[in-house]
Amino acid sequence: MSITWFVVLSAFIFCIGAAGVVTRRNPLVVLLSLELMLNGGNLALISFSRMLGNHEGQVFALIVMVVAACEVVIGLGLIVAMYRNRIPIDVDGVKEMRG
Amino acid sequence: MREVLFFIAALGAIGGAMGVVLLRNAFYSVLSLVAHLVALALLFLLLTAEFLAAAQLVVYAGAVMVLYVFVVAYIGGVDDPGLRQGGAVTRLGPLFAGGILIELCIAVIGSGLDALDGQGPHVAAGFGSPAEVGRLLLEKFLVPFEAASFLLLLAAVGAIVLARRRTGLLDEADELPERAGEVPIGGGGEPHVPEEDPHPPAGTAEGPGDPTVERGDDREPVEAT
Amino acid sequence: MSAGGWGWLILLFPLWGTVLIALFWNALPGRMAGWLGSAAILGSFVASIGAFLSLHSKPEHARIVTSNAFDYVKTAGVNVDLGILVDPLSIFMCLIVSGVSFLIHVYSVAYMESDAGYRRFFAYLNFFVFSMLLLVLAGNFVLLIVGWAFVGAASYLLISFWYRRKTATSAGIKAFVMNVIGDIGLVIGAFLLFNHTGALDYAGVFRGAQHASTNEGWLVAACLLLLVGAFAKSAQLPLHTWLPDAMEGPTPVSALIHAATMVTAGVYLIARMHPLFEQAPTAADVAAITGTATLIVAASIALVVTDLKRVIAYSTMSQIGYMILGVGSGAYVAGLFHLMTHAFFKALLFMGAGSVIGAMGGEQSLDKMGGFRRAMPFTFRTFAIGALALAAFPPMSGLFSKDAILAFNLDRGGGYAVMAVLGYVAAGLTAFYAFRMVFRVFYGEPVEQATELEHGHLWHPEQPTNPATGEVEDTDVGFPGPEHHVAEQRWPMRFAMAPLALLSIVGGIVLIPGVTTWLDDWLKPTFDSSRFIEQHPSQGAEWAGIAVGGALSVMGIFVAYSLYMRRRGATLGMRDRMRGLHDFLFNRWYFDELYDRLFVRPVAGFGRFGQGFVESALVQGLLVGGATGIVARGTAFARGIQTGALRAYALLVMMGLGGLGLYFLIVSA
């Protein structure tokens, strides 16, 4: 069992998350997939931190967790505001970027 | 022993990830993410990152996921056809994700980094302890640490701004959409005139949050999903 | 002032004239444009006299003067200056050109008086004179070609002067196209000469040609190409068909350009390039033969055509054939002598014809004219003088000049003697058709226009019509003005015709064999290097030639007299009996039909093919349409990416990420 396995696993998790972001229409699930990607990244960071033998990767991963939490908070707040304003909760429904 | 644990944790992680993406009900997706996070914490432990494993469980699985659960409960499951509906993007997405996966695997496995093939250097007993991480946070990475806390403050303020009520409880905009016949929580105030709604929420079997109800603002109605 | 200075003045006066008239045409009151133009040419004539006197005061060997304005091009191997050559030949030509042009300008002041395009006319005319003088004074091939091309352009502008007339514009195009063919020959000839001699100025080219052997390939080719240019400009076979059609222009234009000046440019060219032609005798022989052929063909056609101006045009063609024969066979001074006398009497004839056509109200057909003798005495007398000079009646100038050429050729013997005999035959024909004109126009029963004029009243048709096609025209710009003018009523026309009549009579004095050698002496410095300069027929031979020429002329006039005066209508009977020959001559030996079949139709067909296939299908459809189509479809495709759908954009980001990863994988592998 080498570090490689962890890194490959993190690649797996990242790609599953990416597929989820592109595929799902519910913004909640999109955010969840985003979390998956971040977690994949975290796993890689910690693997490399173990490989190099210093804690910098772990600190980085901690900060990533903080950022993920903030992002989740704002994202969910947005979804709640959408719901309150009777905007359809559907990623395909917002097409103002068209053209 | 470690390999067994690794495989169990890996299975849990991948299973949770697949569950997030594939399950139709948003609530189930949240739950599978929680499972995924726990598996990840186990993996962190295997990598002698104890503090981070704990932080993952407490912060991520504990706080962030609870937040998610609340919102999903509030909004409920949107009728999401998930992966079944087709469409070019839905077909191409997993394809390109698979492509990226293959590239990453090639990069990692075929890379010339010898260190990846080992288990890492022999570390002292306190590797990954809060003390070590804390020392780095306060010595070398003080500025990112402070910036992160600032970011948290911003996020908190932003969340409150986004979700605040504009006026009192009696504001129509903040009322929960009604089921037929029910008295809204908090008294309701003025009587509701049901004929305001062009489509009274008759299809409440799907749950609240029928997105086709319009209130005269110019949003384009979403097609039946 | 130095000779070079006079030379530049000769050029500058008409240039100022044309610029002033062209720029200030609106500000010039009344007929001022005409007087301004005439004054400019008078200035040029005075400058020519000044140059003449300046050269005359120099010793003989110093009479070739070049003057440079500035160095135009000075690079490796190419040395072109803006330089003029003032030598006896150029001053001779300048005197003739500016003198005759001045008289024609004065004539036009009256003739074009009521034309709406009066000022445009004089601007063009001055421009033409400037170009012709530039051609004559040029000291190197570059300026020669510039002058040559300008003259062609001026001719086009003036032929299609009445531009609303379809016949006029077609004639202008025809003249221009044939002139361009000549231009091509001239330019390529100049290239060849430059290629082999490395020089563009005359002196350098002549020196370089001396090193070539006689009849060397490139020299003959270059001379033949120069001949192409000369023939196009001088309306010799086979590039002659434009000259009769050029009579669509106003009569002063015919007088100036197509009698006295432009058509003589070819003669001048051969005379100027005589060192080259003497080194390439083959080319010189080609010139002589072509000149002979032309003079016979043109004289034969002039026997039968019925348009007054066209008879004179064919006579011009024929007489220039004589000049080409002269300079082609080495009789340079004789050829130029004939150029001078011909300028006098031909311009006079055209002016007289203009007067007659004015009296006829624009009608030009001989069939409709008659009996103008009493109505137009002045015109009659001057026209008759011109016709006598053309017919080489003794002692008019035409006799001396024509016979100088023919005597020289007889003296050279061999093929040249044959050509001289043909020249004498044509001289007889010339006398005949010259007086055919006189007798038909001025004698016989007066037509209605003549009787009206006898009462002092100019006849006008009810509606102005195109004399060639008969279609009705209005008198806007681009058509002739409503009024016509005759010499009897307008003094400028008489002022112009009288000196020419005088010169036609006495002009021969410059070179009477055995008595005067003024022209010979004057032109000697230019032709010193020629090996023919010392060759003279003996005096006895010359006087015999003159006697023969005089006799032929009298005979020709007598035949015309008997056919047209004694037995009226006899020619009609002759025409009916010799219908085939008459039609062949009347249709101008079918040259136009031949060219139409050989050149015009294939080119038109090619043009249609080009339009249909290349232009429409290929360029418009494939290239333009294809280019715009590709752009349109490409942008439509690019626009299609902007769907506004979030997931699609996310997919694009992923695709980009994948691509980037692929790139890095490949690069690091």
Coordinates of N, CA and C in Angstrom, one line a residue, chain B residues 85 88-90 92-93 96-97 100 103 106-107, chain C residues 647-648 651 654-655 657-662 665:
Chain B
Q85 N -32.6 11.4 -17.7 CA -33.3 12.2 -18.7 C -32.5 12.3 -20.0
A88 N -27.5 16.0 -24.3 CA -26.1 15.8 -24.7 C -25.2 16.0 -23.6
V89 N -25.5 17.0 -22.7 CA -24.5 17.3 -21.7 C -24.5 16.1 -20.7
T90 N -25.6 15.6 -20.4 CA -25.7 14.5 -19.4 C -24.9 13.3 -19.9
L92 N -22.3 13.5 -22.2 CA -20.9 13.8 -22.3 C -20.2 14.0 -21.0
G93 N -20.9 14.4 -20.0 CA -20.3 14.8 -18.8 C -19.5 13.6 -18.2
F96 N -16.3 12.8 -20.2 CA -15.1 13.7 -20.0 C -14.5 13.5 -18.6
A97 N -15.4 13.3 -17.7 CA -14.9 13.0 -16.4 C -14.0 11.8 -16.3
I100 N -10.7 12.6 -17.8 CA -9.9 13.3 -16.8 C -9.3 12.3 -15.8
E103 N -6.5 10.5 -17.4 CA -5.3 11.3 -17.4 C -4.6 11.4 -16.1
I106 N -2.8 8.2 -15.3 CA -1.6 8.1 -16.0 C -0.5 9.0 -15.4
A107 N -1.0 10.2 -15.0 CA 0.0 11.2 -14.5 C 0.6 10.6 -13.2
Chain C
R647 N -25.0 24.0 -17.1 CA -24.3 22.7 -17.2 C -23.4 22.6 -18.4
A648 N -23.9 23.1 -19.5 CA -23.1 23.1 -20.7 C -21.8 23.8 -20.5
L651 N -19.6 21.7 -18.5 CA -19.0 20.7 -19.3 C -17.8 21.2 -20.1
M654 N -14.8 21.4 -18.1 CA -14.2 20.1 -17.9 C -13.5 19.7 -19.1
M655 N -14.1 19.9 -20.3 CA -13.4 19.6 -21.5 C -12.1 20.3 -21.6
L657 N -10.3 21.4 -19.2 CA -9.4 20.8 -18.2 C -8.8 19.6 -18.7
G658 N -9.6 18.7 -19.3 CA -9.1 17.5 -19.9 C -8.1 17.7 -21.0
G659 N -8.4 18.7 -21.8 CA -7.5 19.0 -22.9 C -6.2 19.5 -22.4
L660 N -6.2 20.3 -21.4 CA -5.0 20.8 -20.8 C -4.2 19.7 -20.2
G661 N -4.9 18.8 -19.5 CA -4.2 17.7 -18.9 C -3.5 16.9 -20.0
L662 N -4.2 16.7 -21.0 CA -3.7 15.9 -22.1 C -2.4 16.5 -22.7
L665 N 0.4 16.0 -20.3 CA 0.8 14.6 -20.4 C 1.7 14.4 -21.6

